[in-house]
Rosetta silent file (secondary structure, phi, psi, omega in degrees, C-alpha in Angstrom):
SEQUENCE: RLFISLLDKKDYALASSLAAEHSLDASLILKNRWCSSPVTENSITNFLAPMKDLEWKLREVKERVPGSASATELLLKFGLKLTLPPAKFDSATPSILTLHEKEICLYRLLFIAYLERL
SCORE:     score description
SCORE:     0.000 S_00000001
   1 L     0.000  -42.846 -179.926   32.023   85.183 -122.546 S_00000001
   2 H   -61.111  -41.453 -179.541   30.066   86.941 -125.266 S_00000001
   3 H   -59.653  -48.759  179.704   29.250   83.591 -126.835 S_00000001
   4 H   -64.815  -38.296  177.887   27.873   82.181 -123.571 S_00000001
   5 H   -62.163  -41.514  178.272   25.997   85.410 -122.941 S_00000001
   6 H   -64.545  -38.452  177.427   24.340   85.140 -126.354 S_00000001
   7 H   -65.679  -41.959  178.838   23.326   81.559 -125.587 S_00000001
   8 H   -61.664  -33.243  179.720   21.889   82.634 -122.236 S_00000001
   9 L   -86.119   -1.713 -178.166   19.854   85.291 -124.039 S_00000001
  10 L    61.482   32.457  175.968   18.799   82.700 -126.643 S_00000001
  11 L   -92.554   74.816 -171.855   20.243   84.851 -129.430 S_00000001
  12 H   -70.945  -31.437  179.864   21.129   81.808 -131.515 S_00000001
  13 H   -64.393  -48.323  179.858   21.581   83.619 -134.821 S_00000001
  14 H   -68.430  -37.599  177.216   24.259   85.915 -133.428 S_00000001
  15 H   -62.508  -39.866  178.040   25.822   83.056 -131.453 S_00000001
  16 H   -64.336  -43.050  178.184   26.036   81.003 -134.674 S_00000001
  17 H   -61.894  -44.927 -179.777   27.691   83.887 -136.510 S_00000001
  18 H   -64.142  -40.854  179.056   30.158   84.386 -133.677 S_00000001
  19 H   -63.078  -43.489  179.937   30.926   80.656 -133.542 S_00000001
  20 H   -66.500  -41.887 -177.106   31.581   80.520 -137.285 S_00000001
  21 H   -66.616  -35.125 -174.971   33.683   83.673 -137.230 S_00000001
  22 H  -113.834   16.837  178.994   35.884   82.543 -134.324 S_00000001
  23 L    52.778   44.645  177.265   35.867   78.755 -134.866 S_00000001
  24 L   -88.345  162.078 -177.794   33.948   78.143 -131.640 S_00000001
  25 L   -71.777  105.617 -178.430   32.182   74.887 -130.844 S_00000001
  26 L   -72.101  -12.727  179.170   28.762   75.189 -132.481 S_00000001
  27 H   -64.268  -25.948  176.743   27.553   72.083 -130.642 S_00000001
  28 H   -63.382  -33.980  177.718   26.924   74.310 -127.620 S_00000001
  29 H   -66.697  -46.663  179.329   24.312   76.133 -129.672 S_00000001
  30 H   -61.982  -43.644  179.471   22.617   72.864 -130.620 S_00000001
  31 H   -61.408  -45.101 -179.035   22.700   71.628 -127.010 S_00000001
  32 H   -63.322  -43.381  179.753   21.249   74.886 -125.746 S_00000001
  33 H   -66.148  -41.422  178.242   18.512   74.902 -128.359 S_00000001
  34 H   -61.119  -48.112 -176.679   17.666   71.266 -127.687 S_00000001
  35 H   -66.798  -24.324 -178.291   17.473   71.799 -123.936 S_00000001
  36 L  -101.370    6.563 -179.758   15.248   74.861 -124.309 S_00000001
  37 L  -111.705  150.588  171.567   12.878   73.342 -126.886 S_00000001
  38 L   -69.959  157.108  178.716    9.978   70.964 -126.429 S_00000001
  39 L   -76.898  114.215  176.446   10.517   67.485 -127.831 S_00000001
  40 L  -139.644  169.811  175.932    9.118   67.449 -131.352 S_00000001
  41 H   -59.421  -39.697  178.972   10.107   65.842 -134.621 S_00000001
  42 H   -63.139  -47.766 -177.501   11.541   69.229 -135.621 S_00000001
  43 H   -67.054  -34.971  176.684   13.624   69.699 -132.479 S_00000001
  44 H   -64.903  -47.369 -177.681   14.968   66.149 -132.733 S_00000001
  45 H   -67.028  -42.844 -172.912   15.876   66.629 -136.404 S_00000001
  46 H   -87.834  -27.591 -174.397   17.276   70.146 -136.112 S_00000001
  47 H  -116.323  -41.657 -176.711   18.970   70.151 -132.713 S_00000001
  48 H   -84.223  -48.030 -176.475   19.566   66.637 -131.370 S_00000001
  49 L   -58.356  -41.231 -177.964   20.352   64.645 -134.510 S_00000001
  50 L   -70.145  -12.070 -179.835   23.166   66.934 -135.774 S_00000001
  51 L   -61.582  140.341 -179.351   25.083   66.593 -132.488 S_00000001
  52 L   -88.553  -21.984 -175.706   28.289   64.621 -132.906 S_00000001
  53 L   -80.663   95.134 -176.595   28.522   63.432 -129.303 S_00000001
  54 H   -60.177  -43.043 -179.355   26.719   60.075 -129.406 S_00000001
  55 H   -60.004  -41.293  179.074   26.996   59.504 -125.649 S_00000001
  56 H   -64.062  -43.746  179.900   25.371   62.882 -124.939 S_00000001
  57 H   -62.397  -43.528 -179.561   22.557   62.132 -127.380 S_00000001
  58 H   -64.128  -40.897  176.622   21.922   58.721 -125.820 S_00000001
  59 H   -62.925  -39.258  178.272   21.837   60.233 -122.321 S_00000001
  60 H   -63.297  -43.130  178.355   19.369   62.865 -123.519 S_00000001
  61 H   -62.282  -40.766 -178.177   17.078   60.200 -124.983 S_00000001
  62 H   -70.650  -40.889 -169.048   17.310   58.263 -121.721 S_00000001
  63 H   -99.430  -22.931 -176.701   16.889   61.178 -119.304 S_00000001
  64 L   -71.517  136.790  179.485   14.704   63.733 -121.066 S_00000001
  65 L  -113.606   98.891  179.073   11.052   63.612 -120.054 S_00000001
  66 L   -67.188  165.377 -176.336    8.869   64.959 -122.886 S_00000001
  67 L   -79.603   -9.895 -177.885    5.479   66.483 -122.190 S_00000001
  68 L  -145.847  163.190  178.534    3.415   63.831 -123.959 S_00000001
  69 H   -64.764  -37.128 -178.665    3.375   60.142 -124.817 S_00000001
  70 H   -68.035  -37.776  177.250    3.685   60.900 -128.534 S_00000001
  71 H   -68.174  -37.550  177.108    6.778   63.059 -127.955 S_00000001
  72 H   -62.921  -42.272  178.278    8.245   60.330 -125.747 S_00000001
  73 H   -62.870  -42.775  177.272    7.664   57.800 -128.505 S_00000001
  74 H   -58.031  -46.775 -177.461    9.381   60.059 -131.060 S_00000001
  75 H   -65.820  -43.939  179.669   12.400   60.470 -128.814 S_00000001
  76 H   -66.132  -37.444  176.591   12.687   56.767 -127.995 S_00000001
  77 H   -65.868  -35.448  173.870   12.393   55.803 -131.666 S_00000001
  78 H   -62.711  -42.919  177.788   15.194   58.254 -132.414 S_00000001
  79 H   -60.117  -38.227  177.625   17.212   56.514 -129.698 S_00000001
  80 H   -64.351  -37.470  177.304   16.568   53.161 -131.350 S_00000001
  81 H   -63.768  -37.554  179.765   17.933   54.526 -134.632 S_00000001
  82 H   -67.518  -24.438 -173.683   21.071   55.640 -132.805 S_00000001
  83 L  -107.779   18.088  176.903   21.547   52.165 -131.365 S_00000001
  84 L   -58.354  135.317  179.761   21.056   50.051 -134.479 S_00000001
  85 L   -64.935  142.700  176.127   23.520   47.187 -134.405 S_00000001
  86 L   -66.607  164.721 -176.078   26.410   47.469 -136.855 S_00000001
  87 H   -58.487  -26.911 -176.104   26.540   45.144 -139.839 S_00000001
  88 H   -64.450  -18.746  177.320   29.041   42.839 -138.139 S_00000001
  89 H   -75.668  -14.880 -179.809   26.221   41.501 -135.948 S_00000001
  90 H   -82.704  -14.338 -177.321   24.544   40.141 -139.064 S_00000001
  91 L   -75.784  160.232 -178.582   27.366   37.761 -139.847 S_00000001
  92 L   -77.137  -17.511 -178.916   27.252   34.128 -138.832 S_00000001
  93 L   -84.030  129.434  177.879   30.549   34.448 -136.994 S_00000001
  94 L   -66.858  144.635  178.271   30.309   35.415 -133.346 S_00000001
  95 L  -128.376  153.542  179.184   32.167   38.571 -132.436 S_00000001
  96 L   -89.824  130.109 -178.554   33.348   39.959 -129.147 S_00000001
  97 L   -83.063  142.172  172.535   31.738   43.264 -128.236 S_00000001
  98 L   -77.302  167.744  177.837   33.764   46.217 -127.093 S_00000001
  99 H   -59.501  -41.596  178.920   32.720   48.051 -123.945 S_00000001
 100 H   -61.281  -44.175  179.487   31.276   50.846 -126.098 S_00000001
 101 H   -64.916  -35.705  176.630   29.216   48.366 -128.126 S_00000001
 102 H   -65.339  -41.247  178.268   27.920   46.788 -124.920 S_00000001
 103 H   -62.694  -41.053  178.109   26.838   50.210 -123.650 S_00000001
 104 H   -61.635  -42.736  178.568   25.018   50.870 -126.934 S_00000001
 105 H   -62.184  -40.498  179.199   23.226   47.515 -126.575 S_00000001
 106 H   -65.387  -40.703  175.329   22.173   48.400 -123.022 S_00000001
 107 H   -60.335  -43.796 -178.993   20.780   51.732 -124.194 S_00000001
 108 H   -60.316  -46.273  178.141   18.881   49.913 -126.927 S_00000001
 109 H   -60.276  -41.023  178.775   17.363   47.450 -124.464 S_00000001
 110 H   -62.997  -45.835 -179.824   16.364   50.322 -122.196 S_00000001
 111 H   -62.945  -39.771  177.818   14.706   52.247 -125.059 S_00000001
 112 H   -63.430  -44.201  179.747   12.805   49.122 -126.121 S_00000001
 113 H   -62.322  -43.301  178.034   11.624   48.564 -122.546 S_00000001
 114 H   -62.636  -42.625  179.481   10.450   52.201 -122.273 S_00000001
 115 H   -62.332  -38.761 -179.924    8.622   51.952 -125.595 S_00000001
 116 H   -66.384  -25.057  179.536    6.835   48.802 -124.466 S_00000001
 117 H   -81.644  -16.460 -178.702    5.584   50.665 -121.376 S_00000001
 118 L   -68.286    0.000    0.000    3.996   53.464 -123.393 S_00000001
C-alpha cells in the first residue's frame, strides 16, 4: 500500500528505494513515470525503453497520443526499433512465423502506416 501511495504522490525516489529494499516490481515506477510524462526523447529513453514487457511497450506506442507531430515521430520510430525483424528473416530459407512474430509484424506495419501519415 505504501508503495502505491508513493507512486500516487509521484514520490519516485522513495518508491524506488522501497522497491529495492523489499524486492518489489520496479516496472510499476517506470510505467507510472512514463504515463505521467510528456513524450520526449528523454522519457522514451528513461521510462519506456527500460521496461521489460514488450507487449506493454508496443501498446503504448500504438495508443499513446503525444502532444506534437515531432513527439509522435519519436515514439513511432522507437516502436519501429522494437519491431525490427530478427536475423532469421534475412536468410534465404523461408520460415514459419509464430503468432508472437506475426503480432510484431502487424505492429510494425501499423507504425509505418502512422509515420507515413505524419
